[in-house]
Short mmCIF file of C-alpha atoms in Angstrom, two decimals:
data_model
loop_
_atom_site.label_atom_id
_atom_site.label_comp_id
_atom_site.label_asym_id
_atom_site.label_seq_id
_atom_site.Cartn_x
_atom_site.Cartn_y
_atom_site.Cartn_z
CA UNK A 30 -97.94 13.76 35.74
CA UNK A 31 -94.65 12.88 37.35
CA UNK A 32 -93.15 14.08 40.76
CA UNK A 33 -90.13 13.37 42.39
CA UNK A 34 -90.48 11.38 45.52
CA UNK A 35 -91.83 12.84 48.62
CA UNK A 36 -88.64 13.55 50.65
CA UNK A 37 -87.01 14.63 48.04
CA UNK A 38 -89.53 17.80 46.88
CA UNK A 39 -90.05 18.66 50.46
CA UNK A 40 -86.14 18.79 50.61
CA UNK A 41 -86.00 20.96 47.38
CA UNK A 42 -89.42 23.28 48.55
CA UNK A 43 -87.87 24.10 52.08
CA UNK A 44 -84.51 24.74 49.86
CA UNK A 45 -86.48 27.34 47.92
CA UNK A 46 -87.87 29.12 50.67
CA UNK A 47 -84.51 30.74 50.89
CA UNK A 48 -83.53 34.41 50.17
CA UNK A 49 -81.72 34.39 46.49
CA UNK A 50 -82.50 30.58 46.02
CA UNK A 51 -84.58 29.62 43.59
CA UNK A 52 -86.39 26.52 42.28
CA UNK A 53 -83.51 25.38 39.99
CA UNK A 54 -80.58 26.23 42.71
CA UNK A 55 -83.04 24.27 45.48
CA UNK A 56 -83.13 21.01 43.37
CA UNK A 57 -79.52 21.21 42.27
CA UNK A 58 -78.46 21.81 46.04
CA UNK A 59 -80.48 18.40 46.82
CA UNK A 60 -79.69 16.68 44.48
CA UNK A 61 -75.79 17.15 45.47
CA UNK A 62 -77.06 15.96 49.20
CA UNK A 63 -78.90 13.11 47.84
CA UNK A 64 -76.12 12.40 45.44
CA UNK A 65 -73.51 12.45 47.90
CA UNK A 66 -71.89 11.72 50.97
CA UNK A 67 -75.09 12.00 53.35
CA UNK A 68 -73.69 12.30 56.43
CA UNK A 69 -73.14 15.83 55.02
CA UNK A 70 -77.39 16.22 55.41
CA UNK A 71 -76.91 15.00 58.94
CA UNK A 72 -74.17 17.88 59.52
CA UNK A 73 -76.38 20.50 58.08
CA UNK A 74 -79.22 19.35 60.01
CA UNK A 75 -77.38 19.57 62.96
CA UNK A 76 -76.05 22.98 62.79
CA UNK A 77 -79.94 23.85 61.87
CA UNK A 78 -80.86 23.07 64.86
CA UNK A 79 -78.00 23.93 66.91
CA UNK A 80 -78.29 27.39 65.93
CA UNK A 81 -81.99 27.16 66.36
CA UNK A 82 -81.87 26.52 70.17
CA UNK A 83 -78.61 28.00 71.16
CA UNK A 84 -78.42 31.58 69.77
CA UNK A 85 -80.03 34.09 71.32
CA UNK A 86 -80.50 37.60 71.37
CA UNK A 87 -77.52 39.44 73.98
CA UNK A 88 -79.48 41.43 76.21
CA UNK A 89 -77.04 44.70 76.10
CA UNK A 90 -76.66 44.67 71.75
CA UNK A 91 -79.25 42.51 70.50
CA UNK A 92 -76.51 40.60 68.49
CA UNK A 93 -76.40 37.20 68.45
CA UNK A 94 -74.75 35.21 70.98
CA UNK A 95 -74.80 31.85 73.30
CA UNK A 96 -74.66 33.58 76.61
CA UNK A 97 -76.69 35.95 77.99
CA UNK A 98 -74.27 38.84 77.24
CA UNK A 99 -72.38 38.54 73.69
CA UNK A 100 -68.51 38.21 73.74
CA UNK A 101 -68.17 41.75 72.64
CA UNK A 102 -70.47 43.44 75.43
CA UNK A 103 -68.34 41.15 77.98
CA UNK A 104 -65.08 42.29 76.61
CA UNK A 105 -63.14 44.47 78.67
CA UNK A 106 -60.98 45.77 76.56
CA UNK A 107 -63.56 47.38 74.79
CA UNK A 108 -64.36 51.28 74.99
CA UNK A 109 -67.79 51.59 76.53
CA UNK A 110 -67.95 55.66 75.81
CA UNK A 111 -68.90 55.25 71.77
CA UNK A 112 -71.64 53.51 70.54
CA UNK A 113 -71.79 51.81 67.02
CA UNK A 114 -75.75 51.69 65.94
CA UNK A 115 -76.64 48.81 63.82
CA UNK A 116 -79.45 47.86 61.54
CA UNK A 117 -79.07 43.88 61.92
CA UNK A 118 -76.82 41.52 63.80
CA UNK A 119 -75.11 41.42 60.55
CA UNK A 120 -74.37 44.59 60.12
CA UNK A 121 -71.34 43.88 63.31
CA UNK A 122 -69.00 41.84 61.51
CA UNK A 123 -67.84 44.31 58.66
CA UNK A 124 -66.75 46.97 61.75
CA UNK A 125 -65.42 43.53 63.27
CA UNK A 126 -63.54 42.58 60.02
CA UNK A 127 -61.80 45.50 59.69
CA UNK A 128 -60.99 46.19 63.56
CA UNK A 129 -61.52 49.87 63.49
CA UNK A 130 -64.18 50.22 65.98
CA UNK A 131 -63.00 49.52 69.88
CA UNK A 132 -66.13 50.54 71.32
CA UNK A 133 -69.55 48.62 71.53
CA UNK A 134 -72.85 48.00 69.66
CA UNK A 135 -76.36 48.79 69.27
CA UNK A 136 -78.86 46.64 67.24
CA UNK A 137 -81.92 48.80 66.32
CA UNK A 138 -83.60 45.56 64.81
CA UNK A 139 -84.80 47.53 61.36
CA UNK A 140 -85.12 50.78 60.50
CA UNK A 141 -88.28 53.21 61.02
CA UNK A 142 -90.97 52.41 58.28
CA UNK A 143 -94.00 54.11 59.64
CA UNK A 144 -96.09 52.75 56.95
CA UNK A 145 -95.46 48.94 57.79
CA UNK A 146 -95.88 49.91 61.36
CA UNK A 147 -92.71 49.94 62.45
CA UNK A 148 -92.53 52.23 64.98
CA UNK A 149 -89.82 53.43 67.57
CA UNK A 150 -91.32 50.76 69.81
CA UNK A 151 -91.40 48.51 67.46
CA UNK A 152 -87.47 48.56 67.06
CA UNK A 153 -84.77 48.65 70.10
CA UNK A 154 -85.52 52.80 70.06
CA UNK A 155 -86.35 52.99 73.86
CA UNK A 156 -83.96 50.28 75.28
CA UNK A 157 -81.29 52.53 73.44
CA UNK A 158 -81.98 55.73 74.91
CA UNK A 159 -82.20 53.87 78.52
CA UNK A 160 -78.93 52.74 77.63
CA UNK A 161 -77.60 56.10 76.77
CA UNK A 162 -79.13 57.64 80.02
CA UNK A 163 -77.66 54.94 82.32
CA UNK A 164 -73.84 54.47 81.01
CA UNK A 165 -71.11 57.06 80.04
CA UNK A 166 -72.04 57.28 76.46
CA UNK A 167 -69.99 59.94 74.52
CA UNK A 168 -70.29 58.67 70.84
CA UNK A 169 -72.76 57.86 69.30
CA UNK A 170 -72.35 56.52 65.39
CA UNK A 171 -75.35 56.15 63.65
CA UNK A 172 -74.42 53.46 61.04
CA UNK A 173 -77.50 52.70 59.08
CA UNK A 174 -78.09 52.06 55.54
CA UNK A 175 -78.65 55.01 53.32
CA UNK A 176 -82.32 54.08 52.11
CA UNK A 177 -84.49 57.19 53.03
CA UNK A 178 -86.21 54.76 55.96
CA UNK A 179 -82.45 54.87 57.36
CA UNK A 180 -81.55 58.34 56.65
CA UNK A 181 -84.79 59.52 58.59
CA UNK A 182 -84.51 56.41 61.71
CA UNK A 183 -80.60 58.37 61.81
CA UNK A 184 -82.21 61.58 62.08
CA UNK A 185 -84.62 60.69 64.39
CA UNK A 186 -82.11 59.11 67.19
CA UNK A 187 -79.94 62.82 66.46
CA UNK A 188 -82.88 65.08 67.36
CA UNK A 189 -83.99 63.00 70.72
CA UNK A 190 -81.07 63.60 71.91
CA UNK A 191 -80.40 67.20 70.67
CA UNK A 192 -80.13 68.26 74.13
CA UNK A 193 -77.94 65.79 74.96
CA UNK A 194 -74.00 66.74 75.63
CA UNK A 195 -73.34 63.04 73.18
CA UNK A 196 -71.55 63.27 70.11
CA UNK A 197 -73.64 61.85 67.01
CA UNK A 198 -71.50 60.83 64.06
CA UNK A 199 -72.19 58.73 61.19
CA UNK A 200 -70.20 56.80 58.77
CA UNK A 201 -68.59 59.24 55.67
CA UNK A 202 -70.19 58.45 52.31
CA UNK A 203 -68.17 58.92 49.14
CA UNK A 204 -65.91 56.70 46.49
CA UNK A 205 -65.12 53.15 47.59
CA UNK A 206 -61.47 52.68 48.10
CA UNK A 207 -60.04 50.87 44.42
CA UNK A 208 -63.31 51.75 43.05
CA UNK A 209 -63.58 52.92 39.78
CA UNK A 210 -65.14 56.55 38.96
CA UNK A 211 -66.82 54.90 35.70
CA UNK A 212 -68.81 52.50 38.02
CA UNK A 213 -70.11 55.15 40.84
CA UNK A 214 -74.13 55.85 40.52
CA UNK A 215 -74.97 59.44 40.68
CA UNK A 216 -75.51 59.79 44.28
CA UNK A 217 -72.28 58.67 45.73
CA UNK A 218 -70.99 60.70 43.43
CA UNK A 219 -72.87 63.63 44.56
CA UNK A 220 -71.94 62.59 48.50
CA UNK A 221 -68.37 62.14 47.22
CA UNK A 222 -68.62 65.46 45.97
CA UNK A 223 -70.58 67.30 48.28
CA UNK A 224 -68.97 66.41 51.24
CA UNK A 225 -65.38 66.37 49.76
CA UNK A 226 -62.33 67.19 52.13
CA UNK A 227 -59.20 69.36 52.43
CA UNK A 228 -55.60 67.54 51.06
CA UNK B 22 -59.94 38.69 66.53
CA UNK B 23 -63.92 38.60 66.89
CA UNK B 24 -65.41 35.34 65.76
CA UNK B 25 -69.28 34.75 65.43
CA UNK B 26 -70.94 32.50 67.84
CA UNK B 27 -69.84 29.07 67.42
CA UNK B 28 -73.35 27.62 66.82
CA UNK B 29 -73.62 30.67 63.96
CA UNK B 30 -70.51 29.50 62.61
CA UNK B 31 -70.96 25.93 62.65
CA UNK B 32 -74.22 26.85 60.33
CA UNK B 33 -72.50 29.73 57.97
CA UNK B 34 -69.40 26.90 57.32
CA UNK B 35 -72.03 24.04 56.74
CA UNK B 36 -74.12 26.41 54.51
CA UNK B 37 -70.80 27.24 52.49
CA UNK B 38 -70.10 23.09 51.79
CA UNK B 39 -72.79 22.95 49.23
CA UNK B 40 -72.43 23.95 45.88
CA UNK B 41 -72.34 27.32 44.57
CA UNK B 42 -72.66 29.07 47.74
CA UNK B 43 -69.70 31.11 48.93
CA UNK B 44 -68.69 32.09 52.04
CA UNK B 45 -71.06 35.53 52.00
CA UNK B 46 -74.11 33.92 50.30
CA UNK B 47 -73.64 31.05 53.28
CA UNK B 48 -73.72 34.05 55.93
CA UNK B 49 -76.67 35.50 54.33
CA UNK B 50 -78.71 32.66 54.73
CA UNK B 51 -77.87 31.86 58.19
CA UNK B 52 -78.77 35.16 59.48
CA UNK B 53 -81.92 35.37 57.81
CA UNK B 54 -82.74 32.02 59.07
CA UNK B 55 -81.81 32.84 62.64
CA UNK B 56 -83.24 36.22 62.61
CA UNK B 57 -86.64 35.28 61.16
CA UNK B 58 -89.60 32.55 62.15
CA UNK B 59 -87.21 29.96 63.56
CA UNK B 60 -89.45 27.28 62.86
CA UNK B 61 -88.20 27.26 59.29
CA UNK B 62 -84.95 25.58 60.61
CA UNK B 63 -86.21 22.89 62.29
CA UNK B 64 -88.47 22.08 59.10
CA UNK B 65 -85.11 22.50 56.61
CA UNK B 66 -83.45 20.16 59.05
CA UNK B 67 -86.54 17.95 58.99
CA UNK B 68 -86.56 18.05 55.32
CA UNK B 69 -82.54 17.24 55.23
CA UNK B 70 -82.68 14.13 57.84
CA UNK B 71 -86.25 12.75 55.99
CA UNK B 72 -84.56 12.81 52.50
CA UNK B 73 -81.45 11.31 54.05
CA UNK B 74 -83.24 8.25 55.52
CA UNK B 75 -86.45 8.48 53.40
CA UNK B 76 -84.35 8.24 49.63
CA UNK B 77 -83.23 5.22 48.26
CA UNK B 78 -81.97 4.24 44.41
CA UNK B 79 -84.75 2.45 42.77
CA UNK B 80 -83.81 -1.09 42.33
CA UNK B 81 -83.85 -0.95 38.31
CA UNK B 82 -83.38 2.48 37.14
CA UNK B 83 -80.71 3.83 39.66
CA UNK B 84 -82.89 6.89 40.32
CA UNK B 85 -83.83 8.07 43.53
CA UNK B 86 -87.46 6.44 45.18
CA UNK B 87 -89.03 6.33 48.54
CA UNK B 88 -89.99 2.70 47.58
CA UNK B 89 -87.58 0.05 46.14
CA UNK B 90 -88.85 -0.17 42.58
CA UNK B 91 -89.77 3.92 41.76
CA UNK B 92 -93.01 5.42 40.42
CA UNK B 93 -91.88 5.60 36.85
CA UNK B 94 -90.42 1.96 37.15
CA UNK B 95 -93.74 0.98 38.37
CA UNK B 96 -96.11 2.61 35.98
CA UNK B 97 -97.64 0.58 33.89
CA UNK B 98 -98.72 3.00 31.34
CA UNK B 99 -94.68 3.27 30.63
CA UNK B 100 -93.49 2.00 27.00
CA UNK B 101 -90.81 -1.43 28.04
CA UNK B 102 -89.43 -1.56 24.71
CA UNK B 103 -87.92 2.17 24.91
CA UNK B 104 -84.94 2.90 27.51
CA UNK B 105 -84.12 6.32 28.37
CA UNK B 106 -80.20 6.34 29.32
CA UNK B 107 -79.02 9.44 31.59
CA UNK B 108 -75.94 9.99 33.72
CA UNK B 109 -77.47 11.52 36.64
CA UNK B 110 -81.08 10.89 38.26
CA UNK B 111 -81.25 14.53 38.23
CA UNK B 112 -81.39 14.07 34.36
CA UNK B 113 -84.82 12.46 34.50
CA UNK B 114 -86.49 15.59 35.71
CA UNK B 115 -86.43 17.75 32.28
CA UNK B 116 -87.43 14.66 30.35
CA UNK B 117 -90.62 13.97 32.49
CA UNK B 118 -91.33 17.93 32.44
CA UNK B 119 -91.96 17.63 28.90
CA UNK B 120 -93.82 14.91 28.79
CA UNK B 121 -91.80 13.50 25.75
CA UNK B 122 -90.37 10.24 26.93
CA UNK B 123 -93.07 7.70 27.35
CA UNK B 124 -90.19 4.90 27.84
CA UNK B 125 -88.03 4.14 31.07
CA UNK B 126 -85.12 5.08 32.12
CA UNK B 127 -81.61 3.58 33.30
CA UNK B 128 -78.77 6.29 35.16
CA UNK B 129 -75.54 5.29 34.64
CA UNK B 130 -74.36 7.09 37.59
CA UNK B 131 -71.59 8.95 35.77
CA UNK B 132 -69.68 8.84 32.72
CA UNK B 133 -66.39 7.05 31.63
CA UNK B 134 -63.59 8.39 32.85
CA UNK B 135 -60.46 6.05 33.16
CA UNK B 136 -58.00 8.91 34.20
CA UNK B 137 -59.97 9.54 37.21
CA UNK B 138 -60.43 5.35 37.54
CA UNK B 139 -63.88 5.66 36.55
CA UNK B 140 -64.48 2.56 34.17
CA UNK B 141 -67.63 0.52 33.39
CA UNK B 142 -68.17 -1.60 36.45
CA UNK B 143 -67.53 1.54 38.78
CA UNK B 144 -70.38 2.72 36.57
CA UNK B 145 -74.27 0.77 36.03
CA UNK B 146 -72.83 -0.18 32.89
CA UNK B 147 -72.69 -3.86 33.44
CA UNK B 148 -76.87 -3.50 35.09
CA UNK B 149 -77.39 -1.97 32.05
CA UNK B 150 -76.31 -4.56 29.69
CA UNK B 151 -77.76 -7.24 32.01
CA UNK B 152 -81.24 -5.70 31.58
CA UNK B 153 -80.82 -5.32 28.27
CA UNK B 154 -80.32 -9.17 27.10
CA UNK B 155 -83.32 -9.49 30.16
CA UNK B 156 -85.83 -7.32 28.91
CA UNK B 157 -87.22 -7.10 25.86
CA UNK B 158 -85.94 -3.19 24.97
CA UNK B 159 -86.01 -2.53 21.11
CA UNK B 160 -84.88 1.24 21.91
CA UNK B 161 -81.49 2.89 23.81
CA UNK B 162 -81.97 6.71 23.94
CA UNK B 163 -78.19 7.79 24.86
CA UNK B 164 -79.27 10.82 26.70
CA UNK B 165 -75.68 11.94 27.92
CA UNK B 166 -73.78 14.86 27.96
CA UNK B 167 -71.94 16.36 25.40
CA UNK B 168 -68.37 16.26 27.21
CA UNK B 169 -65.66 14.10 25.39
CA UNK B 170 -65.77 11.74 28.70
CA UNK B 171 -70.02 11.42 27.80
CA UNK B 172 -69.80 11.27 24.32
CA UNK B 173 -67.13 7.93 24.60
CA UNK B 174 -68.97 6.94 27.11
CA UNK B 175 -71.84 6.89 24.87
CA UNK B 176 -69.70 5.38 22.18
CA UNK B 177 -68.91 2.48 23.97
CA UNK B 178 -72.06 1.17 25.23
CA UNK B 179 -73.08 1.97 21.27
CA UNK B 180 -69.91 -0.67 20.38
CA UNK B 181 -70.70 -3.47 22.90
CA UNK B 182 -74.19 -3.64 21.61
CA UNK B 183 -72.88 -3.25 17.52
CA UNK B 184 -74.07 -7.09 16.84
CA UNK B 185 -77.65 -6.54 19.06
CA UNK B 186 -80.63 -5.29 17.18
CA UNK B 187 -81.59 -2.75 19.61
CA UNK B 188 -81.93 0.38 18.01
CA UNK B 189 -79.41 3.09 19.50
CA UNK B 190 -80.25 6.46 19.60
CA UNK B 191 -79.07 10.19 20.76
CA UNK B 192 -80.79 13.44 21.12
CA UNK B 193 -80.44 15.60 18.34
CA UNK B 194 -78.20 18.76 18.96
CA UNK B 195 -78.77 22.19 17.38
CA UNK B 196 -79.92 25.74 17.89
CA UNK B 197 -82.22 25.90 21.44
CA UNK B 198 -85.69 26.83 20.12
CA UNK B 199 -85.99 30.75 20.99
CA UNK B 200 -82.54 31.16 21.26
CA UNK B 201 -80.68 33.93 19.22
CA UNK B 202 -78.19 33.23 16.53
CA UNK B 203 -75.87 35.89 18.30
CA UNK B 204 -75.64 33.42 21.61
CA UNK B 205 -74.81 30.39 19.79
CA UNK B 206 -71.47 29.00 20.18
CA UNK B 207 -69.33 27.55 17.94
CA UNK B 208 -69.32 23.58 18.65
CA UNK B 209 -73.23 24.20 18.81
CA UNK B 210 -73.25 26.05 15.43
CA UNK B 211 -70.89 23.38 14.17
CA UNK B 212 -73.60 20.58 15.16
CA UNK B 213 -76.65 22.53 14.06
CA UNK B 214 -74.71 23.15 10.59
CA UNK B 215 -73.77 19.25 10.06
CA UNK B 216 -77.05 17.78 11.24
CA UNK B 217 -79.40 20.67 9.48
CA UNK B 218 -82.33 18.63 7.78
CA UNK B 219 -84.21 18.89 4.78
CA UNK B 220 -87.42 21.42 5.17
#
């Protein structure tokens, strides 16, 4: 039975151990490495391991940065009263993209999945709440996904702090700007609808 | 304007280089890879600066080897007298899946292409004929594409050797086995119709 060399499986295996890459993509990917100009391979390995030892984890957001605090947390012209709550690290640059939120961020780290023992000390739960109780938080905008794990990790963080004088928002929910109706599943339409607003 | 880390950057822009990964696909698997087990960087950029040093073109076939003559090359369980030609070493793969080619092989490196200056010597055409009048090959299989460039391509290696008394061969085109009628398009249908054969 044949098999490529060596280097060149263990190229396409560690290729395929990527999310939405599969064995076909991971050997077509190498094979353009291989094929090509290899300094490329020498760029990408680079930037692997850049990113490997320089990013870390910004000790006010959890976002990703290279210094202790990320560039948004050190900003000053940010506003430090509302609070954007994040799933992932990822989950900043949309808000960033479209420069509507001034304030700051929060990165849970997941969502609440009892089940898979993920637990409010599991995620960034406490550090959050010491973070409301020390600074001036007025807003707080919950803006997690809408699987049920979300919906009820949202509701969670809105009844600890019932008591609390903060404001808890979260994002609206209804038709995608240019969307379509003919391509809007049944329960965005029923959010759309439900939750409609006064022209 | 936010921007990502630089280090996160450096890895979503080197990510989006490679083929068939956009801009959002290349973010994707950057964060994953920096949010997860980060030991699977440093063994992707293993992989990448391994198969960059490791992978070299076998001395007679063109395709890629850790050694200078490659493990098909050096079987000898391989059939001399039949000589398997493909335009890509990736091309090798599908025939050594299937077990079907017992022969050798020979990658051209490309096909004909004088617009874009590609012309015979840029090409292994001249190795090719070389180990031709060498060796003692009684078979060329003309596995190339099906583009006009691969099919004159094809052509002319099929001219130069008109007066030999090799035997020149392509695969056989027609319907995919398992494929529906409905999927097949036209130049395909065109093929299977001219070449049908007698039950």
């Amino acid at each position: 039975m044949y098999s490529s060399p060596p280097a060149l499986e263990k190229l396409v295996q560690e290729f395929s151990k990527l999310p939405s890459i599969g064995r076909k993509t991971a050997r077509r990917l190498a094979f353009h490495l291989i094929s090509g100009d290899r300094e490329k391979m020498e760029h990408l390995a680079t930037a692997l391991m850049e990113a490997k030892t320089k990013l870390i984890r910004c000790a006010r957001c959890y976002g990703f940065s290279e210094e202790e605090v990320c560039q948004i947390c050190a900003s000053p012209g940010r506003d430090r009263e509302v609070l954007c709550v994040v799933e992932r690290a990822s989950d900043i640059l949309p808000f960033e993209n479209s420069g509507v939120h001034k304030g700051l961020y929060f990165v849970l780290g997941g969502v609440l999945s009892p089940l898979d023992g993920i637990k409010p000390e599991t995620l960034h739960i406490p550090e959050l709440m010491e973070r409301i109780e020390r600074e001036n938080v007025k807003e707080l905008i919950l803006a997690l996904g809408s699987s049920p794990e979300a919906e009820s990790t949202a509701l969670y963080i809105d009844r600890i702090l019932a008591n609390s004088a903060i404001h808890r928002t979260r994002l609206a929910r209804g038709i995608p700007v240019g969307s379509d109706l003919d391509f809007i599943d049944d329960v965005t339409m029923l959010r759309a609808f439900e939750e409609r607003v006064k022209l």
